[in-house]
N, CA, C and O of each residue as an XYZ file, in Angstrom:
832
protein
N       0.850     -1.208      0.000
C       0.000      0.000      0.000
C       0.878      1.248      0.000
O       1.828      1.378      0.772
N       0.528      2.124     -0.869
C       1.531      3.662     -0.814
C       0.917      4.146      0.331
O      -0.241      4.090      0.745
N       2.222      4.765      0.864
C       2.628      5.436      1.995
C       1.946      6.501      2.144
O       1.617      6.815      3.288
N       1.542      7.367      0.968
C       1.600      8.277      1.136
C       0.090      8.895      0.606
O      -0.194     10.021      0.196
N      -0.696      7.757      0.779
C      -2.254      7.726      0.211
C      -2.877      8.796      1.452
O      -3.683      9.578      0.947
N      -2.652      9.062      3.290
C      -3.117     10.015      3.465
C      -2.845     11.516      3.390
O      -3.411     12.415      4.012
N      -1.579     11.617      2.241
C      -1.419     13.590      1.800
C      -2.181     13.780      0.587
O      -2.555     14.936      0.390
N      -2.537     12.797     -0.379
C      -3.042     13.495     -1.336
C      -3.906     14.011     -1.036
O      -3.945     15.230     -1.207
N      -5.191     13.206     -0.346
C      -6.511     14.058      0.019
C      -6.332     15.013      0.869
O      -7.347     15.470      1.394
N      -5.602     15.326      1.076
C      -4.960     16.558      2.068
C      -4.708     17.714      0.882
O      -4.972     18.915      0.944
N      -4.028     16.853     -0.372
C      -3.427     18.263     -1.365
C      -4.523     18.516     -1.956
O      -4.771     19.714     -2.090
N      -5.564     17.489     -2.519
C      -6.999     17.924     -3.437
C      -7.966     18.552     -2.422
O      -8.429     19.594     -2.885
N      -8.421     18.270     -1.206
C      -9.004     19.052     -0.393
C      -8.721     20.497     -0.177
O      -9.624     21.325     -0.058
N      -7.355     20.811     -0.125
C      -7.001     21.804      0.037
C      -6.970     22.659     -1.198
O      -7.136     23.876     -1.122
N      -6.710     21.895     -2.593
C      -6.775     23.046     -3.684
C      -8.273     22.948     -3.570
O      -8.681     24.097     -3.743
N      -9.266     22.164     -3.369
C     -10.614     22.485     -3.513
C     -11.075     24.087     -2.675
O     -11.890     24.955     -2.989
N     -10.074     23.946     -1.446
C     -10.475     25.457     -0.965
C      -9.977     26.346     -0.821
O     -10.051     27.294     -0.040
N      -9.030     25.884     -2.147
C      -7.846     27.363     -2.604
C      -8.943     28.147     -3.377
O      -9.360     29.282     -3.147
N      -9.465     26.899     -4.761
C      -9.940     27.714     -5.534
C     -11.596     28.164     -5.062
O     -12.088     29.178     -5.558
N     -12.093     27.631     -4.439
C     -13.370     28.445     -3.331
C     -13.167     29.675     -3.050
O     -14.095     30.475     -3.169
N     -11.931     30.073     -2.625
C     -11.231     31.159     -1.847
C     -11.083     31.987     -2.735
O     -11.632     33.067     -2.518
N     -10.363     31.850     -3.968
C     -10.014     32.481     -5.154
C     -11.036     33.190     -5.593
O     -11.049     34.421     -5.563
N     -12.465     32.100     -6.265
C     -13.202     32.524     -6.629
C     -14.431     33.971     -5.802
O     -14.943     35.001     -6.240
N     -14.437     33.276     -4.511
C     -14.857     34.346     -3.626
C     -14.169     35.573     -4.076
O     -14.459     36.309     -5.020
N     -13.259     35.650     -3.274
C     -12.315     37.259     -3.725
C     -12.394     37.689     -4.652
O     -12.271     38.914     -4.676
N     -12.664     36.915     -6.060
C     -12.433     37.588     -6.860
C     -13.762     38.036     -7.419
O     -13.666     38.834     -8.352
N     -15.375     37.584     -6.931
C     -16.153     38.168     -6.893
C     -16.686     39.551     -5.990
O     -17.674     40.241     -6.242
N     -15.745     39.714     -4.908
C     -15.754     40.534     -4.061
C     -14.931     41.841     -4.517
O     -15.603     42.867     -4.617
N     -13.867     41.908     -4.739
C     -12.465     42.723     -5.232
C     -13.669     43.218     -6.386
O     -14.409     44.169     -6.134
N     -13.774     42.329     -7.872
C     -14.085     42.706     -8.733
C     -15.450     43.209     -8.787
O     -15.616     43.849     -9.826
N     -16.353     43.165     -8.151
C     -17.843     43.499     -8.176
C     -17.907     45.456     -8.131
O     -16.946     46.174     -7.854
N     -18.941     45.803     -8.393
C     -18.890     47.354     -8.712
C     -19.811     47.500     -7.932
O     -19.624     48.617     -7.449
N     -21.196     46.834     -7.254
C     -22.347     47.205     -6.487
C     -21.689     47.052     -5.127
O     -20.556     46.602     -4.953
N     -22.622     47.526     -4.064
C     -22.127     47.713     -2.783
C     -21.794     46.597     -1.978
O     -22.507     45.681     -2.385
N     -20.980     46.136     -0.914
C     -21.058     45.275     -0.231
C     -22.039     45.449      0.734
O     -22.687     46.488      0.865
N     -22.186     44.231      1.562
C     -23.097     44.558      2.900
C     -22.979     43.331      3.833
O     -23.115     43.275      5.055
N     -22.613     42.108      2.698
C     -22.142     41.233      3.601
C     -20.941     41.526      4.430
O     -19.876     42.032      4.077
N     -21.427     40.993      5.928
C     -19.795     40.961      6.459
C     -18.798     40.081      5.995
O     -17.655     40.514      5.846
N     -19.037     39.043      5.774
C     -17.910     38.525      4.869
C     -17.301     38.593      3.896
O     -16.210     38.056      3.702
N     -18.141     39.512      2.855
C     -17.802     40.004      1.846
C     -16.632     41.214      2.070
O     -15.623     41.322      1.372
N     -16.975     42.046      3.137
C     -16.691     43.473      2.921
C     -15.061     42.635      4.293
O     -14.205     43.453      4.628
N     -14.972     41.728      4.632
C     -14.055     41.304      4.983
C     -12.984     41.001      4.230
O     -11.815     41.330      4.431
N     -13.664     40.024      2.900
C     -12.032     39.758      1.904
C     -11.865     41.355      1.141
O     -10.759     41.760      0.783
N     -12.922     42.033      0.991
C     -11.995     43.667      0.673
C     -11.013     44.142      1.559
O      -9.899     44.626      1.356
N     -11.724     43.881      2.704
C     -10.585     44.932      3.355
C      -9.597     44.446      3.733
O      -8.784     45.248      4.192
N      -9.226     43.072      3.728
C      -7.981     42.090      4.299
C      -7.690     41.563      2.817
O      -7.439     40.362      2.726
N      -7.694     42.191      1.852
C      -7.596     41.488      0.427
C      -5.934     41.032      0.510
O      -5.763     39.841      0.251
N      -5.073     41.571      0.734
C      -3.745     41.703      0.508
C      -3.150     40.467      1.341
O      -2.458     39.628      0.764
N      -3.495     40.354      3.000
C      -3.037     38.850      3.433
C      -3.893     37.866      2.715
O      -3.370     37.118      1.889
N      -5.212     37.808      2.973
C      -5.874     37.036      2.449
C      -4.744     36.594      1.161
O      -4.139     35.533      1.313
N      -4.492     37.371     -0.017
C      -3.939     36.850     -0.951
C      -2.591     35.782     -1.056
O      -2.322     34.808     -1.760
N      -1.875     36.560      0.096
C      -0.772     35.741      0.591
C      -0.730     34.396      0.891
O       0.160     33.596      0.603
N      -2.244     34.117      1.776
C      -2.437     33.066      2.548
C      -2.581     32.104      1.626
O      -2.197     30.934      1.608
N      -3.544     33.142      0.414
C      -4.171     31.735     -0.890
C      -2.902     31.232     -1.510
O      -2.739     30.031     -1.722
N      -1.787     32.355     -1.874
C      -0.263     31.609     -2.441
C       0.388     30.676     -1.654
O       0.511     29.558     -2.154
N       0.966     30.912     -0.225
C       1.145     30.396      0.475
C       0.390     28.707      0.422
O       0.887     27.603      0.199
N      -0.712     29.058      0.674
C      -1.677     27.481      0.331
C      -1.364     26.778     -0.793
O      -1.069     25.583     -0.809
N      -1.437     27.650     -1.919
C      -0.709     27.007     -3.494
C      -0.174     26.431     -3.544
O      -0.311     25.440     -4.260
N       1.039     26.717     -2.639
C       2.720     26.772     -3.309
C       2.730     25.037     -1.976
O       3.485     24.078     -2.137
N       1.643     25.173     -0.778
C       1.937     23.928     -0.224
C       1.011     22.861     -0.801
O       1.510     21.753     -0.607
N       0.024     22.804     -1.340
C      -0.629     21.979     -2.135
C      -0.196     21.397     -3.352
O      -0.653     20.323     -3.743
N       1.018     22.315     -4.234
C       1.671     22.142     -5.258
C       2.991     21.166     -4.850
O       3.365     20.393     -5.732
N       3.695     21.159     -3.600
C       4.747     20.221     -3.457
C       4.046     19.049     -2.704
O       4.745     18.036     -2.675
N       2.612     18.921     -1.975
C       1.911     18.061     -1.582
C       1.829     17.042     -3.049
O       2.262     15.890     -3.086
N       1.144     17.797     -4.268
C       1.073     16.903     -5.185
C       1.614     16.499     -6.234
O       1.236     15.999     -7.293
N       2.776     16.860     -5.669
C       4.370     16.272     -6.199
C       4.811     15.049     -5.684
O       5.823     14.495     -6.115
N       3.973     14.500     -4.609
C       4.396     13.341     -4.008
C       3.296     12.670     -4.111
O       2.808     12.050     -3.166
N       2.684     12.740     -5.529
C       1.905     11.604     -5.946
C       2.254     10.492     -7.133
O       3.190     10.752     -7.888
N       1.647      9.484     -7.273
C       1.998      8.833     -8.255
C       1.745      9.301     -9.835
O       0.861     10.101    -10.142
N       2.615      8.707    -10.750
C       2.269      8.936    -12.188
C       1.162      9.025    -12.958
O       0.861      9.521    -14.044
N       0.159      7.846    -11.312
C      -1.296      7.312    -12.276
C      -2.312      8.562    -11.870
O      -3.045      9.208    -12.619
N      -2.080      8.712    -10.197
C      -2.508      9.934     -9.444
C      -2.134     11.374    -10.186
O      -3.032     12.215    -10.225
N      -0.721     11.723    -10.834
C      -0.912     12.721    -11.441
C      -2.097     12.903    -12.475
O      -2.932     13.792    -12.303
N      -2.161     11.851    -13.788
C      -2.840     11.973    -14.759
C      -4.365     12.003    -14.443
O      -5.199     12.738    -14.971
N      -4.586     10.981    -13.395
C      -6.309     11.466    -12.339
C      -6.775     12.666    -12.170
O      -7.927     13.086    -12.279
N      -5.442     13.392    -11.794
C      -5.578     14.694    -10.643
C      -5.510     15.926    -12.204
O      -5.923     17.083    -12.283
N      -4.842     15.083    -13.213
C      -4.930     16.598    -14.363
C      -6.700     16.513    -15.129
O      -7.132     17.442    -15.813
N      -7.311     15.558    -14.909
C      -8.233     15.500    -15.144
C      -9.422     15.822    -14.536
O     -10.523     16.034    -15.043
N      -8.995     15.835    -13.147
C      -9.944     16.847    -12.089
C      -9.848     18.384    -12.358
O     -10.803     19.162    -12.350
N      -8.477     18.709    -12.609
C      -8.271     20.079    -12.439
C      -8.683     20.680    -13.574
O      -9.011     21.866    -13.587
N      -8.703     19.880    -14.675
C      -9.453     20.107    -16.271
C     -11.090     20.620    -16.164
O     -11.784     21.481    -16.705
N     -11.254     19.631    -15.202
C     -13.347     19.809    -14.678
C     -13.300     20.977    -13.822
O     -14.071     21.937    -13.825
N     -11.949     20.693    -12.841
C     -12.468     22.523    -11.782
C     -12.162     23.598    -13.117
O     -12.750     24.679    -13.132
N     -11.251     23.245    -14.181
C     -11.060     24.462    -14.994
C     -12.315     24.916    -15.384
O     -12.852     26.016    -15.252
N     -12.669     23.924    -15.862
C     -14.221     24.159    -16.808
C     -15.272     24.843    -15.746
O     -16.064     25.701    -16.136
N     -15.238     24.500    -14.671
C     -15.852     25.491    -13.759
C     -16.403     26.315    -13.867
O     -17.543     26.739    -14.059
N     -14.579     26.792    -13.590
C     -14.116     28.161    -14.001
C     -14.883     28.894    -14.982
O     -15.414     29.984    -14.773
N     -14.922     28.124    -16.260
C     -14.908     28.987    -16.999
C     -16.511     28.914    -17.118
O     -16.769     29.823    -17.908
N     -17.566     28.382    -16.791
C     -18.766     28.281    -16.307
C     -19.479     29.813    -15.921
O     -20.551     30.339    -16.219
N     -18.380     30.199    -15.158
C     -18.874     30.659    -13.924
C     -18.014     32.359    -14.050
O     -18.448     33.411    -13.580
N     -16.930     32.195    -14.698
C     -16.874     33.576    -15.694
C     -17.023     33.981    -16.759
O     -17.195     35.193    -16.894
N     -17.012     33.100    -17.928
C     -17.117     33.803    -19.389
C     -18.851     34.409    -19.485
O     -19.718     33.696    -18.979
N     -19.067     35.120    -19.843
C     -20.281     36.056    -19.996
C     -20.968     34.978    -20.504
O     -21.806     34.618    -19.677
N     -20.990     34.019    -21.926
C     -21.963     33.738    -22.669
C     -22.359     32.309    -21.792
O     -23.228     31.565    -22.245
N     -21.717     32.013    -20.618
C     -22.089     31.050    -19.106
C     -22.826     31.286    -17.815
O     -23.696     30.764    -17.117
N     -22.070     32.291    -17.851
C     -22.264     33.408    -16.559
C     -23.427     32.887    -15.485
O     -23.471     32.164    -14.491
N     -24.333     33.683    -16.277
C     -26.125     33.772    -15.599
C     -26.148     32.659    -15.312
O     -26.062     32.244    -14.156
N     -26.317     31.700    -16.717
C     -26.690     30.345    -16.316
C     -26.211     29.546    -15.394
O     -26.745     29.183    -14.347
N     -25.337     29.326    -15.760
C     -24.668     28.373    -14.931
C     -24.702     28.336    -13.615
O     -24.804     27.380    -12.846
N     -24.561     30.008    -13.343
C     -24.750     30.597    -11.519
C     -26.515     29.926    -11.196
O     -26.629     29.565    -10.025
N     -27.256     29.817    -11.684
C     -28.476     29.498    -10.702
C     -28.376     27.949    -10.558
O     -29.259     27.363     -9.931
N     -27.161     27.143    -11.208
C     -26.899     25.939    -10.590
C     -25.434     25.815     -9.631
O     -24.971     24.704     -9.376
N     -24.743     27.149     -9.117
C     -23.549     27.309     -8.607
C     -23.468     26.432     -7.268
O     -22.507     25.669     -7.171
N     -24.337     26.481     -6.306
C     -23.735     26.438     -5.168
C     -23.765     24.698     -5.205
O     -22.761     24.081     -4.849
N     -25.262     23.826     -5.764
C     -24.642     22.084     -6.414
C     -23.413     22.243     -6.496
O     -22.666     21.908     -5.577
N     -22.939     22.842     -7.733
C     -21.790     22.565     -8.403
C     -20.660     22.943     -7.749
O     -19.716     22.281     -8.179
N     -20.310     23.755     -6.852
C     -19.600     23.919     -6.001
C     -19.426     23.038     -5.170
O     -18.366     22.428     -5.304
N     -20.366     22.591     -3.975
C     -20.500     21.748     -3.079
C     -20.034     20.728     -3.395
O     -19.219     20.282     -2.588
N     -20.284     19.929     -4.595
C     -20.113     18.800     -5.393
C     -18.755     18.727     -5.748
O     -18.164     17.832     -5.144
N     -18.155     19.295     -6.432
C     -16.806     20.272     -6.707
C     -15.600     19.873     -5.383
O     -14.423     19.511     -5.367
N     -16.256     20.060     -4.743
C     -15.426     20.435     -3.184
C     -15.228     19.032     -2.549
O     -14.149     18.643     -2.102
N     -16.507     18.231     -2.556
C     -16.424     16.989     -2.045
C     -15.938     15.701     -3.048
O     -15.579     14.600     -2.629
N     -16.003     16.050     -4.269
C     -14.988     15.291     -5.437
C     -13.963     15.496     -4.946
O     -13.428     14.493     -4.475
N     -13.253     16.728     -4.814
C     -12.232     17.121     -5.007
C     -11.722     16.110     -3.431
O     -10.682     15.492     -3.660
N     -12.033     15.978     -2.605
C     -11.554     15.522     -1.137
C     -11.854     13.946     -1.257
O     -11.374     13.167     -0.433
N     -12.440     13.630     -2.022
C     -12.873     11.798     -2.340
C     -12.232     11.556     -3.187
O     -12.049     10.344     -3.075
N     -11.410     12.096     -4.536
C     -10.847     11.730     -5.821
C     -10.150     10.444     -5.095
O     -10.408      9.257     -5.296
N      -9.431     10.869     -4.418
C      -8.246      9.989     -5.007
C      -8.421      8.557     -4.018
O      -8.197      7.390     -4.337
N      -8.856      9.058     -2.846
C      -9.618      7.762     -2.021
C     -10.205      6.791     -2.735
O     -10.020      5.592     -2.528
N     -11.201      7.431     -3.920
C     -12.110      6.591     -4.225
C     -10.953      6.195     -5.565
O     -10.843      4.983     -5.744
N     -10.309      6.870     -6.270
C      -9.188      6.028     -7.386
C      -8.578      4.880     -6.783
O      -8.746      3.771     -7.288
N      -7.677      5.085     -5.440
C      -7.172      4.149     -4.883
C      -7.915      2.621     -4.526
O      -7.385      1.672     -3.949
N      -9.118      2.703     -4.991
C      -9.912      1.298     -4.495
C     -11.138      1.309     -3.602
O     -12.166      0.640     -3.702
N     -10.787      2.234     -2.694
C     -11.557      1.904     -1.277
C     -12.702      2.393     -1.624
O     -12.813      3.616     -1.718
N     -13.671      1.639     -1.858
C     -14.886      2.022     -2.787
C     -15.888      0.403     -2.524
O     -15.890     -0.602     -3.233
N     -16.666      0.685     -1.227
C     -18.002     -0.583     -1.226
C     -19.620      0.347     -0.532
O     -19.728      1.573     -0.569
N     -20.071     -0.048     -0.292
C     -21.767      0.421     -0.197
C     -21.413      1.731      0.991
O     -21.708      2.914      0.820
N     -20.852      1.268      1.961
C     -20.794      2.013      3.554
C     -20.058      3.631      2.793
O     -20.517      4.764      2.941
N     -19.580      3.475      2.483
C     -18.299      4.336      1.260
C     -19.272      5.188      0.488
O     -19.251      6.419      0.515
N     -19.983      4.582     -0.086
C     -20.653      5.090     -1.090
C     -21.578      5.874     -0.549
O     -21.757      6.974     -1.071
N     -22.412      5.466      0.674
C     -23.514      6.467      1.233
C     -23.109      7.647      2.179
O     -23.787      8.652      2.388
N     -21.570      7.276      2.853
C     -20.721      7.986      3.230
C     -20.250      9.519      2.488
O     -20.227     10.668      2.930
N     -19.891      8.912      1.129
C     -19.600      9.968      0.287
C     -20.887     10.737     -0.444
O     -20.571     11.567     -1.296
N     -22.531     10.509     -0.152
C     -23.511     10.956     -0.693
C     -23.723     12.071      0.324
O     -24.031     13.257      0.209
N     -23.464     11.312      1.315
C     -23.975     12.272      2.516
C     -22.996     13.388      2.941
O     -23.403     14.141      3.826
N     -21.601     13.629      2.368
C     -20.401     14.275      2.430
C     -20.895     15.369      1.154
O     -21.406     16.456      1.424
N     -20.729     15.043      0.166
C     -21.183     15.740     -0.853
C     -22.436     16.212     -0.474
O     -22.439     17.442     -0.432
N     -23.853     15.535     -0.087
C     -24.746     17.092      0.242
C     -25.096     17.835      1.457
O     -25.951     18.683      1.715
N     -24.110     17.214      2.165
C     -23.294     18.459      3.509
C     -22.990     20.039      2.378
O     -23.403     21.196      2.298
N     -21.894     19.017      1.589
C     -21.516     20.587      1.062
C     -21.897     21.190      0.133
O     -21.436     22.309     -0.087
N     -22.770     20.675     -0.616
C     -24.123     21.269     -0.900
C     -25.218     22.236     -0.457
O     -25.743     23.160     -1.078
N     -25.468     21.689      1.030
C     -26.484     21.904      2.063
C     -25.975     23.210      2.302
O     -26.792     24.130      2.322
N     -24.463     23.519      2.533
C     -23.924     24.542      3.322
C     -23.612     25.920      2.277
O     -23.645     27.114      2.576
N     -23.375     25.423      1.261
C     -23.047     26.431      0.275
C     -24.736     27.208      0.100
O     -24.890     28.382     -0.236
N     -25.718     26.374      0.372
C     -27.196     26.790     -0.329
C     -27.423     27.668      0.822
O     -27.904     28.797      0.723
N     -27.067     27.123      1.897
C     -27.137     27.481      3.319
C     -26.782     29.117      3.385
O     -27.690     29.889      3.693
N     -25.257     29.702      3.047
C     -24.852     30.614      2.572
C     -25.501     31.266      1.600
O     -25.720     32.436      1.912
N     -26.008     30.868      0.232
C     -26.337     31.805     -0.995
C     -27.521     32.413     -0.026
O     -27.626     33.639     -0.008
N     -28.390     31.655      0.754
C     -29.550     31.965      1.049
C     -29.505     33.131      2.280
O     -30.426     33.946      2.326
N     -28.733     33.171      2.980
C     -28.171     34.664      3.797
C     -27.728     35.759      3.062
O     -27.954     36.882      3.514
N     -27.052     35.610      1.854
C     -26.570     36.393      1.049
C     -27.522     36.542     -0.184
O     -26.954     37.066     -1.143
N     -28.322     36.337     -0.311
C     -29.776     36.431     -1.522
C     -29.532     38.123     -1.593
O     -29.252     38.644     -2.672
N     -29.647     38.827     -0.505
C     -29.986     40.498     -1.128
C     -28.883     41.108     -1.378
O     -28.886     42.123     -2.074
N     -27.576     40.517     -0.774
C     -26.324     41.120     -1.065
C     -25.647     40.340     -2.587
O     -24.850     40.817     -3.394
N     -26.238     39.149     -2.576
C     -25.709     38.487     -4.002
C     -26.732     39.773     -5.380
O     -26.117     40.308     -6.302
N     -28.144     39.971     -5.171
C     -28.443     40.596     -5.869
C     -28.248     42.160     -6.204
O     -28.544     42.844     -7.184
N     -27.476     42.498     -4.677
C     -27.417     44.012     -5.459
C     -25.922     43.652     -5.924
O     -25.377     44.441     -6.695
N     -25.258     42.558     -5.519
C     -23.699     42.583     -6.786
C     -24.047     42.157     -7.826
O     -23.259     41.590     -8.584
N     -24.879     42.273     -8.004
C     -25.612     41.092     -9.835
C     -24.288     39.658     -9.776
O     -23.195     39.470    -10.312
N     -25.238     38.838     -8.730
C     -23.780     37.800     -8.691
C     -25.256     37.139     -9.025
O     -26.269     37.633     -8.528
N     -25.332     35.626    -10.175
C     -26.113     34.808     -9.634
C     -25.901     33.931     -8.926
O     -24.801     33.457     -8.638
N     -27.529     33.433     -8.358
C     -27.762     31.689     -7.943
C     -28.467     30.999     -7.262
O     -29.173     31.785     -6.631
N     -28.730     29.938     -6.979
C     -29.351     29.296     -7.103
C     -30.680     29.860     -5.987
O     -31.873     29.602     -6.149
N     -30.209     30.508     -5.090
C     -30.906     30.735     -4.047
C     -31.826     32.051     -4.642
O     -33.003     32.268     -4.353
N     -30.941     32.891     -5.577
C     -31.832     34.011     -5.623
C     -33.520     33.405     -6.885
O     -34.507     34.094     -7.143
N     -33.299     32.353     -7.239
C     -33.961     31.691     -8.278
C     -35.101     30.773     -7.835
O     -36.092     30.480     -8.505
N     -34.776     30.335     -6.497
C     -35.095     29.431     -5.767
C     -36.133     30.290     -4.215
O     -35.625     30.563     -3.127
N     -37.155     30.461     -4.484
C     -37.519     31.740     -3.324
C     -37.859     30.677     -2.250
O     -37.398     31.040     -1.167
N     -38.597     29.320     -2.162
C     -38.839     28.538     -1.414
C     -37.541     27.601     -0.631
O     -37.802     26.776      0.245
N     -36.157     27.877     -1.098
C     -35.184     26.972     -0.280
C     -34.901     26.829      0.638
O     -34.093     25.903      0.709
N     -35.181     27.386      1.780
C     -34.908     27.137      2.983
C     -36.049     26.652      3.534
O     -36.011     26.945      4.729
N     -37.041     26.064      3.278
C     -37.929     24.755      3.689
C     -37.600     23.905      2.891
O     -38.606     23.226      2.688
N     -36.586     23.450      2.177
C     -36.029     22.440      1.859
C     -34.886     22.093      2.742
O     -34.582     20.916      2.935
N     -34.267     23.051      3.266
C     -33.207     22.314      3.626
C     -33.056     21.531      5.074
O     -32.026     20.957      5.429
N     -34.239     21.613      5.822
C     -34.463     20.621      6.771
C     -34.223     18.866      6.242
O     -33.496     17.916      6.531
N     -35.217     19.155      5.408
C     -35.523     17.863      4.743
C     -34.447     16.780      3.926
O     -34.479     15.579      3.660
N     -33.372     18.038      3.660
C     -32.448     17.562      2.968
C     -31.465     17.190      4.274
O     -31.301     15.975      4.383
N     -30.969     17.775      5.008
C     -30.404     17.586      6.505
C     -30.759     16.083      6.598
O     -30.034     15.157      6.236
N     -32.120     15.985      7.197
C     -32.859     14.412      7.480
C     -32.205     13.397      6.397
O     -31.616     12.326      6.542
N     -32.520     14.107      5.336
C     -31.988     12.737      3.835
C     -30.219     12.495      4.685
O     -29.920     11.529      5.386
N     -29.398     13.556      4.374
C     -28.124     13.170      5.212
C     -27.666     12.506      6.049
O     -26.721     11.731      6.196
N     -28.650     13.002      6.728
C     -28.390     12.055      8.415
C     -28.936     10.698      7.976
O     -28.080      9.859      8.257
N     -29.487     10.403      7.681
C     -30.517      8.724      7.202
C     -29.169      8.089      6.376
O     -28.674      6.977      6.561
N     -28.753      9.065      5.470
C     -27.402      8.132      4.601
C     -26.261      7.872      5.264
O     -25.697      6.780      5.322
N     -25.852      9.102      5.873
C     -24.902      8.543      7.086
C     -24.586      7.836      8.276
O     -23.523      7.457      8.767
N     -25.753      7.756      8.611
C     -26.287      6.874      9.948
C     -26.391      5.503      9.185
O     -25.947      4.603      9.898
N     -26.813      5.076      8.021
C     -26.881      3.767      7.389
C     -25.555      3.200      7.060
O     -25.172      2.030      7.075
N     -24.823      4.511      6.699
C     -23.253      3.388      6.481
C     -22.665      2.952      7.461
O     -22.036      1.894      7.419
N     -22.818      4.079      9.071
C     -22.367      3.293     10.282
C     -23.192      2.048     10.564
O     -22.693      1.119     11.198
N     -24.156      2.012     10.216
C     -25.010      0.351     10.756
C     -24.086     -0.621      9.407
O     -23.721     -1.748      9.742
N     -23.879     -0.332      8.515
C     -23.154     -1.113      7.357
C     -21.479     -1.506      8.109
O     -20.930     -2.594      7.933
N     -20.847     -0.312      8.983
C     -19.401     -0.483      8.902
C     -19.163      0.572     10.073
O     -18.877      1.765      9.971
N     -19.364     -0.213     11.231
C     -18.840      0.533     12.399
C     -17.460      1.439     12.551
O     -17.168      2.200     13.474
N     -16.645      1.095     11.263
C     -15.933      2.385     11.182
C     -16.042      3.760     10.976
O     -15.282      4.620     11.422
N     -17.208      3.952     10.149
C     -17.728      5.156      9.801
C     -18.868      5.743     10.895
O     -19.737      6.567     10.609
N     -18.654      5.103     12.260
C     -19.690      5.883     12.865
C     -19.150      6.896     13.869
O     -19.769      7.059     14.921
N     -18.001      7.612     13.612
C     -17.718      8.624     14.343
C     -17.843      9.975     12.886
O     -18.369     11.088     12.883
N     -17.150      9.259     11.879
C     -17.250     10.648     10.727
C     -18.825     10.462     10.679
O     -19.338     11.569     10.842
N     -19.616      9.643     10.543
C     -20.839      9.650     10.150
C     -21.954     10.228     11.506
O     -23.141     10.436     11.254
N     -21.459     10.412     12.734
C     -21.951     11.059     13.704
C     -22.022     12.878     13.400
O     -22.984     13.620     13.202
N     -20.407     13.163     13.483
C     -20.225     14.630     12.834
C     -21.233     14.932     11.718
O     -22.030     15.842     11.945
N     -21.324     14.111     10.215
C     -21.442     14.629      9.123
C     -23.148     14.780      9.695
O     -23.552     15.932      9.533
N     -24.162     13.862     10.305
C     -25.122     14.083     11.516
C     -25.595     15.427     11.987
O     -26.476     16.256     11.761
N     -24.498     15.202     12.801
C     -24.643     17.048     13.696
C     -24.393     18.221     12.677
O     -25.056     19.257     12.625
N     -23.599     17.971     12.082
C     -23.186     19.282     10.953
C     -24.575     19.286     10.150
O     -25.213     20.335     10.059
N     -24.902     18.434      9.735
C     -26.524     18.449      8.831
C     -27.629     19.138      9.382
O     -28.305     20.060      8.925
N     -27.713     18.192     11.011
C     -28.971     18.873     12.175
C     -28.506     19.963     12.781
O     -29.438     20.352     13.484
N     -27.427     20.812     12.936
C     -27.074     21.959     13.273
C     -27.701     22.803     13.187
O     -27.297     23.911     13.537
């Protein structure tokens, strides 16, 4: 078994929330309408460490995934091909709109690929796993929608889209979706008593 199977998900987790980070700021920095979020009007005014921190993160995620394999590189250029496409989703104008009223899925989703890639390349892949990783992915789903939906009047006066501003009924969904979580995660610990401490957390983080 390689040695070194627990840094990768350490290096893809972490570029997953380089480029989260990136993209934030750079809707914040670049936007022309007012802020009002506090978090927003936070990466303005700390723009300059903030930036540091995101290189800094780079530059350790970049020698993290230098100490992967040949097969793991060519995996990992093919992830970063899909976060590219994202990207470009989510800035080129003739994407833009659209794509944003499906952003915060695709993000969430995005984020929890990005932290399962290589786990799930390496093999370790049976039922307990599988409902494990459903219920991981719409945690971060749950939380990103969770967010658009506090930020609905500040996303609209930046003309940012998504899903939430499109969506006027979402937050009586997201109980329900919580419950779906907890039911998938609580089933893989009855499947594989290993997963019943992450699958407790991913639980509380849902019913929170």
């Amino acid at each position: 078994m390689d040695n070194r199977g627990p840094t990768v998900p350490k290096a893809v987790s972490g570029g997953g929330a380089l480029s989260e980070v990136r993209e934030h700021m750079r809707h914040v920095l670049l936007s022309t309408g007012p802020v009002d979020s506090a978090r927003h009007a936070f990466a303005r005014d700390h723009a300059r460490p903030l930036t540091v921190a995101w290189c800094v993160g780079l530059a350790l995620a970049v020698v993290m995934a230098l100490q992967m394999s040949a097969r793991e590189m060519l995996a990992g250029a093919g992830l970063l091909a899909a976060v590219g496409g994202y990207f470009v989703l989510h800035h080129a104008r003739m994407f833009r709109v659209e794509a944003g009223q499906w952003k915060e899925p695709m993000a969430g989703a995005a984020f929890a690929v990005g932290t399962l890639f290589f786990v799930t390349l390496n093999g370790q892949l049976n039922a307990p796993f599988i409902l494990v990783a459903m219920a991981w992915a719409g945690l971060c789903v749950m939380n990103c929608l969770a967010i658009a939906g506090w930020d609905r009047q500040q996303d609209a006066a930046m003309e940012q889209p998504s899903m939430a501003r499109r969506w006027a009924g979402m937050e009586r969904a997201l109980p329900w979706m919580a419950l779906s979580l907890a039911a998938l995660a609580l089933g893989a610990a009855a499947l594989e008593a290993r997963w019943l401490v992450f699958s407790l957390a991913v639980t509380a983080s849902a019913l929170a």
